[in-house]
Short mmCIF file of C-alpha atoms and ligand atoms in Angstrom, two decimals:
data_model
loop_
_atom_site.label_atom_id
_atom_site.label_comp_id
_atom_site.label_asym_id
_atom_site.label_seq_id
_atom_site.Cartn_x
_atom_site.Cartn_y
_atom_site.Cartn_z
CA MET A 1 182.57 13.74 84.50
CA ILE A 2 182.55 10.06 83.78
CA LEU A 3 184.81 8.55 81.86
CA ARG A 4 182.87 5.04 80.04
CA LEU A 5 185.34 3.39 78.62
CA PHE A 6 185.65 -0.50 77.03
CA ASN A 7 185.38 -2.82 79.28
CA THR A 8 186.92 -6.53 77.38
CA LEU A 9 184.39 -8.43 80.36
CA THR A 10 181.89 -6.53 79.66
CA GLY A 11 182.60 -6.72 75.97
CA GLN A 12 180.55 -2.63 76.34
CA LEU A 13 180.78 0.66 76.92
CA ASP A 14 181.24 0.87 81.23
CA ALA A 15 181.11 4.07 84.17
CA LEU A 16 183.96 4.26 85.54
CA GLU A 17 184.34 4.69 89.12
CA PRO A 18 186.12 3.55 91.82
CA ALA A 19 184.76 0.08 93.71
CA ASP A 20 184.91 2.78 97.47
CA GLY A 21 183.93 5.81 96.22
CA LYS A 22 188.07 7.42 97.07
CA ALA A 23 189.95 6.35 94.75
CA LEU A 24 190.45 4.65 91.73
CA ARG A 25 192.78 1.61 92.24
CA MET A 26 194.10 0.62 88.60
CA TYR A 27 197.25 -1.83 87.98
CA ALA A 28 198.59 -1.75 84.20
CA CYS A 29 201.16 -4.31 83.09
CA GLY A 30 204.99 -2.68 82.27
CA PRO A 31 207.51 -4.04 80.91
CA THR A 32 210.08 -7.13 80.43
CA VAL A 33 213.29 -5.26 81.20
CA TYR A 34 215.08 -7.41 78.26
CA ASP A 35 216.25 -4.80 76.77
CA TYR A 36 214.81 -1.09 74.39
CA GLY A 37 211.01 -1.23 74.12
CA HIS A 38 210.07 0.39 70.84
CA ILE A 39 206.87 2.48 70.38
CA GLY A 40 204.67 0.46 70.33
CA ASN A 41 204.73 -0.83 73.46
CA PHE A 42 205.21 3.19 73.94
CA ARG A 43 202.09 3.43 72.57
CA THR A 44 200.06 1.25 75.80
CA PHE A 45 202.09 3.17 77.81
CA LEU A 46 200.72 6.46 76.13
CA GLN A 47 196.96 5.07 75.91
CA VAL A 48 196.94 4.58 79.65
CA ASP A 49 199.25 7.91 80.38
CA VAL A 50 195.49 8.83 78.38
CA LEU A 51 192.97 7.97 80.47
CA ARG A 52 195.27 9.40 84.68
CA ARG A 53 195.67 12.17 82.85
CA PHE A 54 192.28 12.38 81.41
CA LEU A 55 190.29 11.36 85.13
CA ARG A 56 192.69 13.61 87.21
CA LEU A 57 191.18 16.70 85.27
CA ILE A 58 188.05 15.53 86.09
CA GLY A 59 188.81 14.86 88.88
CA MET A 60 189.67 11.36 89.68
CA PRO A 61 191.62 10.63 92.58
CA ILE A 62 193.73 7.02 91.45
CA ARG A 63 196.41 5.07 92.83
CA HIS A 64 198.06 2.62 90.05
CA VAL A 65 200.48 0.82 89.80
CA MET A 66 202.87 -0.51 86.85
CA ASN A 67 205.21 -3.83 87.86
CA ILE A 68 208.84 -4.55 85.50
CA THR A 69 209.14 -7.56 85.00
CA ASP A 70 212.75 -7.92 85.53
CA VAL A 71 213.00 -11.85 85.22
CA ASP A 72 212.75 -13.58 82.56
CA ASP A 73 213.47 -16.72 80.13
CA LYS A 74 214.01 -13.76 77.88
CA ILE A 75 216.24 -12.17 80.46
CA ILE A 76 217.40 -15.41 82.08
CA ARG A 77 218.72 -15.85 78.39
CA ASN A 78 220.54 -12.95 77.64
CA SER A 79 222.08 -12.38 80.70
CA LEU A 80 223.58 -15.57 80.43
CA GLU A 81 224.85 -15.12 77.21
CA ALA A 82 226.22 -11.57 78.18
CA GLY A 83 227.20 -13.90 81.87
CA ILE A 84 226.69 -11.41 83.84
CA PRO A 85 223.85 -11.69 86.76
CA ILE A 86 220.48 -10.82 85.13
CA GLY A 87 220.43 -7.69 87.55
CA GLU A 88 222.83 -6.13 86.53
CA TYR A 89 221.54 -7.43 82.55
CA THR A 90 218.13 -5.82 83.59
CA ALA A 91 219.42 -2.26 85.17
CA ARG A 92 220.32 -0.33 81.70
CA TYR A 93 217.02 -1.91 80.44
CA VAL A 94 215.32 -0.31 83.68
CA ASP A 95 217.23 2.90 83.17
CA ALA A 96 215.48 3.24 79.80
CA PHE A 97 212.47 2.47 79.55
CA PHE A 98 212.11 5.47 81.75
CA GLU A 99 214.18 7.59 80.07
CA ASP A 100 212.06 6.66 77.41
CA MET A 101 208.68 7.48 79.10
CA GLU A 102 210.36 10.87 80.21
CA ALA A 103 210.77 11.65 77.25
CA LEU A 104 207.68 10.86 76.83
CA ARG A 105 205.62 12.76 78.95
CA ILE A 106 203.93 9.86 80.61
CA GLU A 107 203.86 10.15 83.88
CA ARG A 108 205.31 7.86 86.25
CA PRO A 109 202.58 6.10 88.22
CA GLU A 110 202.03 5.17 92.19
CA GLN A 111 203.70 2.38 92.85
CA ILE A 112 206.21 0.66 90.65
CA ALA A 113 206.55 -3.29 91.40
CA ARG A 114 209.65 -4.92 90.40
CA ALA A 115 209.18 -9.06 89.67
CA THR A 116 212.32 -9.64 91.79
CA GLU A 117 211.74 -7.43 95.07
CA HIS A 118 207.78 -9.53 94.80
CA ILE A 119 209.08 -13.40 95.30
CA PRO A 120 207.36 -13.46 99.21
CA GLN A 121 204.03 -12.66 97.85
CA MET A 122 204.24 -14.59 94.49
CA VAL A 123 205.81 -17.58 97.03
CA ALA A 124 203.03 -17.59 98.95
CA LEU A 125 200.04 -17.23 96.45
CA VAL A 126 201.72 -20.58 94.92
CA GLU A 127 201.25 -21.21 98.88
CA LYS A 128 197.41 -20.69 98.57
CA LEU A 129 196.90 -21.83 95.17
CA ALA A 130 198.00 -25.59 97.07
CA ALA A 131 196.20 -25.38 99.67
CA ALA A 132 192.93 -25.36 97.83
CA LYS A 133 194.31 -27.68 95.53
CA ALA A 134 194.07 -25.83 92.09
CA ALA A 135 198.45 -26.10 92.15
CA TYR A 136 200.51 -29.19 91.91
CA LYS A 137 203.59 -29.91 92.13
CA THR A 138 205.49 -31.56 89.11
CA GLU A 139 208.36 -34.07 89.56
CA ASP A 140 211.60 -31.71 88.84
CA GLY A 141 209.74 -29.33 91.02
CA SER A 142 207.90 -26.66 89.60
CA TRP A 143 204.25 -25.49 90.78
CA TYR A 144 200.90 -25.85 88.69
CA PHE A 145 198.33 -23.48 88.18
CA ARG A 146 195.30 -26.48 87.90
CA LEU A 147 192.80 -25.02 84.69
CA ALA A 148 190.15 -27.56 85.84
CA ALA A 149 190.26 -25.96 88.98
CA PHE A 150 188.45 -22.63 87.49
CA PRO A 151 185.51 -23.41 85.33
CA ALA A 152 185.08 -19.66 84.07
CA TYR A 153 188.04 -19.21 82.81
CA GLY A 154 188.29 -17.77 79.39
CA LYS A 155 185.70 -15.54 80.49
CA LEU A 156 187.90 -12.76 79.51
CA SER A 157 188.89 -13.82 76.22
CA LYS A 158 185.52 -15.34 75.92
CA LYS A 159 187.64 -18.03 73.55
CA ASP A 160 186.00 -21.23 72.71
CA LEU A 161 188.87 -23.74 74.95
CA SER A 162 186.05 -27.03 75.05
CA GLY A 163 189.21 -28.28 73.78
CA MET A 164 191.15 -27.95 76.48
CA GLU A 165 192.80 -31.26 77.56
CA ASP A 166 192.89 -31.46 81.26
CA GLY A 167 197.30 -31.72 82.74
CA ALA A 168 198.72 -30.67 79.48
CA ARG A 169 200.72 -27.99 80.46
CA VAL A 170 203.26 -25.04 79.38
CA ASP A 171 206.03 -23.77 81.38
CA VAL A 172 207.04 -21.27 79.09
CA ASP A 173 206.22 -17.56 78.31
CA GLU A 174 205.65 -17.12 75.31
CA TYR A 175 202.81 -19.98 73.66
CA GLU A 176 200.75 -20.26 71.70
CA LYS A 177 197.59 -18.52 71.99
CA ASP A 178 195.30 -20.34 71.12
CA SER A 179 196.21 -23.45 73.08
CA ALA A 180 194.76 -23.40 77.17
CA ARG A 181 196.90 -25.20 79.23
CA ASP A 182 197.55 -25.44 82.95
CA PHE A 183 200.36 -23.16 83.30
CA ALA A 184 203.79 -21.97 85.49
CA LEU A 185 203.11 -20.78 89.00
CA TRP A 186 206.48 -22.01 89.90
CA LYS A 187 209.98 -22.51 87.70
CA ALA A 188 212.15 -24.81 89.53
CA THR A 189 215.93 -23.61 88.93
CA LYS A 190 218.25 -25.12 85.90
CA PRO A 191 221.14 -25.86 86.58
CA GLY A 192 223.15 -21.91 85.66
CA GLU A 193 219.85 -20.44 86.60
CA THR A 194 218.29 -17.32 88.62
CA SER A 195 216.85 -19.26 91.68
CA TRP A 196 215.09 -17.85 94.91
CA GLU A 197 215.39 -20.73 97.89
CA THR A 198 212.34 -20.79 99.17
CA ALA A 199 209.27 -23.07 100.71
CA ILE A 200 207.73 -24.30 97.92
CA GLY A 201 210.99 -25.12 96.49
CA ASN A 202 214.33 -23.61 94.43
CA GLY A 203 212.68 -21.70 91.83
CA ARG A 204 211.49 -18.83 89.63
CA PRO A 205 208.54 -17.31 89.57
CA GLY A 206 206.17 -17.57 85.62
CA TRP A 207 205.44 -13.99 84.73
CA HIS A 208 201.56 -14.86 85.07
CA ILE A 209 202.03 -14.75 89.35
CA GLU A 210 203.56 -11.90 89.13
CA CYS A 211 200.89 -9.64 88.15
CA SER A 212 198.36 -11.34 90.37
CA ALA A 213 200.57 -11.29 92.94
CA MET A 214 202.33 -7.86 93.31
CA ALA A 215 198.66 -5.81 92.11
CA MET A 216 196.85 -6.75 95.11
CA GLU A 217 200.30 -6.51 97.20
CA TYR A 218 199.28 -3.11 96.81
CA LEU A 219 196.01 -2.88 95.31
CA GLY A 220 193.98 -5.30 97.14
CA GLU A 221 192.13 -8.29 96.56
CA SER A 222 189.01 -6.58 93.75
CA LEU A 223 190.83 -4.24 91.72
CA ASP A 224 189.01 -1.31 90.02
CA LEU A 225 190.72 -1.93 86.56
CA HIS A 226 193.56 -3.25 84.49
CA ALA A 227 195.52 -3.08 81.48
CA GLY A 228 197.27 -3.68 78.96
CA GLY A 229 197.86 -4.24 75.75
CA GLU A 230 195.80 -6.14 72.98
CA ASP A 231 198.47 -8.88 73.71
CA LEU A 232 197.81 -9.96 77.03
CA MET A 233 193.94 -10.32 77.34
CA PHE A 234 194.90 -13.72 76.59
CA PRO A 235 196.78 -16.34 77.99
CA HIS A 236 198.51 -13.33 80.06
CA HIS A 237 194.85 -11.73 81.46
CA GLU A 238 192.92 -14.33 81.66
CA ASN A 239 195.87 -16.38 84.26
CA GLU A 240 196.50 -13.67 86.27
CA ILE A 241 191.91 -14.24 86.65
CA ALA A 242 192.32 -17.11 86.73
CA GLN A 243 195.54 -17.57 90.32
CA SER A 244 193.79 -14.30 91.82
CA GLU A 245 190.15 -15.36 91.99
CA THR A 246 191.05 -19.25 92.49
CA ALA A 247 193.12 -18.11 95.61
CA THR A 248 190.83 -14.87 97.26
CA HIS A 249 186.93 -15.86 96.12
CA LYS A 250 186.16 -12.15 94.32
CA GLN A 251 186.05 -10.45 91.23
CA PHE A 252 190.29 -9.73 90.11
CA ALA A 253 189.65 -6.93 88.29
CA ARG A 254 186.23 -5.06 87.38
CA HIS A 255 186.93 -3.96 84.21
CA TRP A 256 190.19 -4.85 82.04
CA MET A 257 191.55 -2.47 79.16
CA HIS A 258 192.71 -3.61 76.35
CA VAL A 259 194.63 -1.03 74.50
CA ARG A 260 194.69 -2.69 70.33
CA PHE A 261 198.07 -2.92 68.27
CA LEU A 262 200.81 -1.16 66.70
CA LEU A 263 201.35 -2.05 63.44
CA VAL A 264 204.05 -1.73 60.99
CA ASP A 265 202.77 -2.46 57.01
CA GLY A 266 199.80 -4.71 58.62
CA ARG A 267 201.15 -7.20 61.40
CA LYS A 268 201.31 -6.26 64.72
CA MET A 269 205.41 -4.06 65.67
CA SER A 270 207.43 -6.57 67.70
CA LYS A 271 210.71 -7.32 68.20
CA SER A 272 210.23 -10.62 67.41
CA GLU A 273 209.25 -9.56 63.97
CA GLY A 274 212.59 -7.73 63.08
CA ASN A 275 209.69 -4.18 61.80
CA PHE A 276 210.75 -1.95 65.32
CA TYR A 277 211.67 1.39 65.56
CA THR A 278 211.99 2.43 69.60
CA PRO A 279 211.76 6.26 70.42
CA ARG A 280 215.29 6.42 70.18
CA ASP A 281 215.60 5.32 66.93
CA LEU A 282 212.99 8.60 65.86
CA LEU A 283 214.64 11.32 67.75
CA LEU A 284 217.88 10.29 66.70
CA LYS A 285 215.89 10.46 63.25
CA GLY A 286 215.44 14.52 64.72
CA TYR A 287 211.46 13.52 65.17
CA LYS A 288 210.55 15.01 68.40
CA ALA A 289 209.38 13.37 71.61
CA SER A 290 206.70 15.44 71.53
CA ALA A 291 205.52 14.23 68.13
CA ILE A 292 206.63 10.62 68.46
CA ARG A 293 203.85 10.97 72.22
CA LEU A 294 200.95 13.00 69.35
CA ALA A 295 201.79 10.01 67.70
CA LEU A 296 201.57 7.51 69.42
CA ILE A 297 197.98 9.06 71.36
CA ALA A 298 196.28 10.04 68.30
CA VAL A 299 194.26 7.30 67.38
CA PRO A 300 192.20 6.71 69.88
CA TYR A 301 193.07 3.38 71.59
CA ARG A 302 190.33 0.59 70.45
CA ARG A 303 191.65 1.68 67.34
CA PRO A 304 194.36 -0.98 66.06
CA PHE A 305 197.53 2.37 64.64
CA ASN A 306 199.44 1.58 62.20
CA PHE A 307 202.57 3.43 62.10
CA THR A 308 204.39 5.68 58.96
CA PHE A 309 206.51 8.31 59.11
CA ASP A 310 203.92 9.70 57.70
CA SER A 311 202.31 9.88 61.28
CA LEU A 312 205.06 11.72 62.75
CA VAL A 313 204.80 14.01 60.45
CA ASP A 314 201.75 15.25 60.74
CA ALA A 315 202.24 15.27 64.55
CA THR A 316 204.33 18.05 64.49
CA ASN A 317 203.05 20.20 61.87
CA ALA A 318 199.89 19.84 63.91
CA ILE A 319 201.45 20.85 66.79
CA GLY A 320 203.99 23.76 65.15
CA ARG A 321 200.49 25.02 64.48
CA LEU A 322 198.57 24.89 68.28
CA ARG A 323 202.55 26.24 69.59
CA THR A 324 202.25 28.78 66.93
CA PHE A 325 198.44 29.45 67.77
CA ARG A 326 200.15 29.91 71.60
CA ALA A 327 202.32 32.45 71.01
CA ARG A 328 199.73 34.78 69.21
CA LEU A 329 198.28 34.46 71.42
CA THR A 330 200.31 34.71 74.17
CA ALA A 331 202.66 38.36 72.61
CA GLY A 332 198.89 39.85 70.18
CA ALA A 333 197.82 43.10 71.59
CA PHE A 334 193.84 42.94 72.19
CA THR A 335 191.42 45.91 72.89
CA VAL A 336 189.93 45.33 76.17
CA GLY A 337 186.26 43.14 75.99
CA ALA A 338 185.07 40.10 74.90
CA ASN A 339 183.91 38.85 70.88
CA GLN A 340 180.63 36.25 72.25
CA ALA A 341 181.85 34.53 68.81
CA ILE A 342 184.96 33.28 69.99
CA GLN A 343 183.11 33.16 73.36
CA GLY A 344 180.93 29.85 71.78
CA ALA A 345 183.61 28.70 70.12
CA ALA A 346 185.87 28.15 73.38
CA LYS A 347 182.35 27.01 75.91
CA LYS A 348 182.39 24.92 72.85
CA ALA A 349 185.04 23.15 72.02
CA GLN A 350 186.05 22.32 75.97
CA THR A 351 183.00 20.63 76.82
CA ASP A 352 183.25 18.73 72.86
CA TYR A 353 186.73 17.92 74.10
CA ARG A 354 185.65 16.62 76.99
CA ASP A 355 183.00 14.56 75.84
CA ALA A 356 184.99 12.90 73.08
CA LEU A 357 187.93 11.77 76.31
CA ALA A 358 184.79 10.66 78.16
CA ASN A 359 183.32 8.82 75.36
CA ASP A 360 185.57 5.81 75.51
CA LEU A 361 188.82 8.17 75.22
CA ASN A 362 188.57 9.66 71.72
CA THR A 363 191.28 11.06 71.68
CA ALA A 364 190.95 12.03 67.82
CA GLU A 365 187.54 13.49 68.50
CA ALA A 366 188.81 15.71 70.98
CA LEU A 367 191.88 17.65 68.48
CA ALA A 368 189.74 17.48 66.80
CA ALA A 369 187.53 20.06 69.14
CA ILE A 370 190.41 21.62 69.84
CA PHE A 371 191.93 22.75 65.98
CA GLU A 372 188.13 23.58 65.41
CA MET A 373 188.12 26.15 68.00
CA VAL A 374 191.90 27.95 66.42
CA ARG A 375 190.73 27.76 63.75
CA GLU A 376 187.61 29.79 64.34
CA ALA A 377 189.90 31.90 67.17
CA ASN A 378 192.41 32.61 63.94
CA THR A 379 190.22 33.86 61.80
CA VAL A 380 188.12 36.13 63.59
CA MET A 381 192.08 36.80 64.85
CA ASP A 382 192.81 37.88 61.33
CA ARG A 383 189.28 39.70 61.62
CA GLY A 384 191.04 42.18 64.28
CA LEU A 385 187.63 41.30 66.50
CA PHE A 386 189.46 39.53 69.20
CA ARG A 387 189.49 40.73 73.09
CA LEU A 388 191.26 40.56 75.49
CA SER A 389 188.86 38.08 77.66
CA ASP A 390 188.90 35.68 74.14
CA ARG A 391 192.20 35.26 74.71
CA ASP A 392 191.37 33.82 79.20
CA ALA A 393 188.78 31.93 77.06
CA VAL A 394 191.10 29.98 74.65
CA LEU A 395 194.16 29.59 76.75
CA ALA A 396 191.83 27.65 79.45
CA VAL A 397 191.04 25.50 76.80
CA LEU A 398 194.97 24.72 75.71
CA LYS A 399 195.37 24.04 79.08
CA ASP A 400 192.42 20.66 79.49
CA PHE A 401 194.13 19.90 76.42
CA ASP A 402 197.58 20.55 77.66
CA ALA A 403 196.99 17.80 80.73
CA VAL A 404 195.76 14.96 78.58
CA PHE A 405 197.78 15.50 75.45
CA ASP A 406 201.00 17.11 77.00
CA VAL A 407 202.91 18.34 73.75
CA ILE A 408 202.87 22.44 73.67
CA GLU A 409 204.85 23.10 76.14
CA ASP A 410 208.02 22.29 73.98
CA ARG A 411 210.33 20.42 76.25
CA ASP A 412 211.60 18.54 73.50
CA ALA A 413 215.13 19.55 73.30
CA GLU A 414 216.13 17.53 76.03
CA PRO A 415 215.23 14.24 74.79
CA THR A 416 216.84 14.60 71.12
CA ARG A 417 220.19 15.78 73.89
CA ARG A 418 219.13 12.73 75.13
CA ALA A 419 219.26 10.26 72.32
CA LEU A 420 222.04 11.91 71.39
CA GLU A 421 223.92 11.18 73.87
CA TRP A 422 222.97 8.31 73.68
CA ALA A 423 224.05 7.93 70.41
CA LYS A 424 228.10 9.04 71.19
CA GLU A 425 227.64 6.01 74.90
CA SER A 426 226.73 3.15 72.21
CA SER A 427 228.71 4.12 68.82
CA ARG A 428 225.19 4.44 67.04
CA MET A 429 226.56 7.78 65.37
CA GLU A 430 225.98 6.61 62.11
CA ASP A 431 222.04 6.39 63.02
CA VAL A 432 221.37 9.96 64.19
CA ALA A 433 220.00 11.87 61.40
CA PRO A 434 222.69 14.44 59.15
CA GLU A 435 220.46 17.54 59.81
CA LEU A 436 220.64 17.27 63.36
CA LEU A 437 223.68 16.16 64.02
CA ALA A 438 224.08 19.86 61.93
CA ALA A 439 221.94 21.73 64.51
CA GLN A 440 224.02 20.78 67.22
CA SER A 441 227.02 21.67 66.56
CA LEU A 442 226.93 24.79 67.35
CA THR A 443 225.42 26.20 71.35
CA ASP A 444 223.23 27.74 72.91
CA GLU A 445 225.67 31.21 73.30
CA GLU A 446 226.54 30.72 69.83
CA ILE A 447 222.99 30.68 68.27
CA GLU A 448 222.33 33.66 70.56
CA LEU A 449 225.52 35.35 69.75
CA LEU A 450 225.57 35.03 65.65
CA VAL A 451 221.66 36.30 66.09
CA ALA A 452 222.70 39.45 68.25
CA GLU A 453 224.93 39.93 65.94
CA ARG A 454 222.63 39.43 62.90
CA THR A 455 220.48 41.98 65.05
CA ALA A 456 223.11 44.90 64.14
CA ALA A 457 223.94 43.38 61.10
CA LYS A 458 220.05 44.44 60.01
CA LYS A 459 220.32 47.45 62.66
CA ALA A 460 223.01 49.22 60.78
CA ARG A 461 221.39 47.77 56.93
CA ASN A 462 223.91 45.35 55.75
CA PHE A 463 221.28 42.86 54.47
CA ALA A 464 223.50 41.02 52.40
CA ARG A 465 225.55 39.90 56.09
CA ALA A 466 222.75 39.95 57.70
CA ASP A 467 221.48 37.42 55.51
CA GLU A 468 224.90 35.14 54.98
CA ILE A 469 224.28 34.79 59.09
CA ARG A 470 220.53 33.64 58.13
CA ASN A 471 222.04 31.38 55.38
CA GLU A 472 224.83 30.55 57.95
CA LEU A 473 222.61 29.66 60.57
CA ALA A 474 220.04 27.35 58.11
CA GLU A 475 222.74 25.50 57.39
CA LYS A 476 223.77 23.72 60.62
CA GLY A 477 219.83 23.06 61.55
CA VAL A 478 218.83 26.73 63.29
CA VAL A 479 215.34 28.42 61.60
CA ILE A 480 215.45 31.98 62.63
CA GLU A 481 212.27 33.07 63.00
CA ASP A 482 210.98 37.56 62.68
CA SER A 483 208.07 38.31 64.23
CA LYS A 484 206.84 42.08 66.03
CA ASP A 485 208.63 41.39 69.57
CA GLY A 486 211.39 40.72 68.58
CA VAL A 487 213.80 37.55 66.91
CA ARG A 488 212.96 33.62 68.78
CA TRP A 489 215.32 31.38 66.80
CA LYS A 490 214.64 27.53 67.25
CA ARG A 491 216.70 24.14 66.18
CA LYS A 492 215.39 21.90 63.05
P1 AMP B 501 206.06 -6.34 76.93
O1 AMP B 501 207.65 -5.24 77.28
O2 AMP B 501 206.88 -7.08 76.28
O3 AMP B 501 206.33 -7.51 78.39
O4 AMP B 501 205.59 -5.25 76.00
C1 AMP B 501 204.74 -4.37 77.04
C2 AMP B 501 203.11 -4.19 76.75
O5 AMP B 501 203.43 -3.66 75.74
C3 AMP B 501 201.85 -4.90 77.26
O6 AMP B 501 200.67 -4.00 77.11
C4 AMP B 501 202.49 -5.59 75.73
O7 AMP B 501 201.14 -5.56 75.12
C5 AMP B 501 202.55 -3.90 74.46
N1 AMP B 501 202.93 -3.98 73.56
C6 AMP B 501 203.81 -4.85 73.12
N2 AMP B 501 204.26 -4.72 71.92
C7 AMP B 501 202.59 -3.80 71.33
C8 AMP B 501 202.60 -3.64 70.05
N3 AMP B 501 202.69 -3.44 69.03
N4 AMP B 501 201.56 -1.91 70.16
C9 AMP B 501 200.91 -2.20 71.20
N5 AMP B 501 201.20 -2.50 72.53
C10 AMP B 501 201.96 -3.92 72.57
ZN1 ZN B 502 200.02 -8.12 84.22
#
């Protein structure tokens, strides 16, 4: 099976394959660790996670590199304000980023590359560009890339850059979206700022050079795929292409994947707009990590996702249905044999599911294929016509599903517990939803004891006491489910 993925560079769906016939070499732009990541950032990382998990499902080896931008204008500004070295300032957010990744079950790339640990590679690249007369040094000791040295500039974003001013410069990491300027490769030190003493002078790297240098360090001069959020297409990725291709005379990346934004009320979720939620915020409101994960991947990556709390509720319900269905499958006592209708439905679901993902990672259609099967299997079970071999066929499809979506297996308790711990440490307890607080007021052992007491009371036909315990648990956010195979409980 081959994944056909939209390629920003060619403007069409292209088959994604490793050029060397071995492993797909992919680079995805990572976070800038000046603060906690918001769910917009995580939408992008999650969609890349869908990509890597699907490639694994279809048997394609990958080598995935992600950078961490741990030096930039904002980091320097914030660490100066806090009066601490940048390494100390970013450490907290790097840890938080990995914790959030884990909570959302985002797999770790094979290689994480931190900007501050690759300064020599960046300096070498600037030197190479200087030797090619594509980089020049200004009076203050900064280095710029000369856009005029790269006539193909704009080929990724397809912007009309005809009004481009030769020699006009920009030195900040964030700048107007529509102006193409010579951009900073290396910034001379300003008083009090972190800097490195190097062959090209005392200073620090610009943002764009980072990704080029680190991608080439780990993946070679020509990558199979480069990914990031849609805002990075211009100028960041355009600049990466300009620097890399000028230095190597080779195509930098054959395939470019851009994840559309997560929006709130039609506007990009961003720190500067102030309209953002972090995964932690949502966990403290009582939403489960699995629901956040599903909501952020259920809308295919090439469609903007308008975030609402309803989308989290929908995701919670969908996961509930899947978990209940799987419990019913595993706990059910079925007659030996196979029901041809279910065998057919399972096979169709598996094909539709994989085809949907192979078609530009269409997660919405993939989900629909799975729910179609769940509906059919439930109906057949209700009629008592589900057979033992059907269970294996259906479970195999759910296994494929969870290999990419990873939400059926319930591992939600830990992220919530960690978020609560974090809220305590960072004086954010007022943000915790009351039900969530209540649900944490009993330990597992205390709940087990009450559940056992209720079972004993029911046996002794003391239904008043049994109800009393159920109500007490409900008030503390614990729900009890009686089933044929005994009593199960869970925190709301
Ligand atoms: P940053 O930490 O700002 O460098 O961003 C990390 C990643 O998140 C980049 O790939 C951005 O393109 C992406 N990103 C930022 N805001 C959003 C958003 N609202 N929706 C989706 N992706 C975003
Ligand atoms: Zn980048």
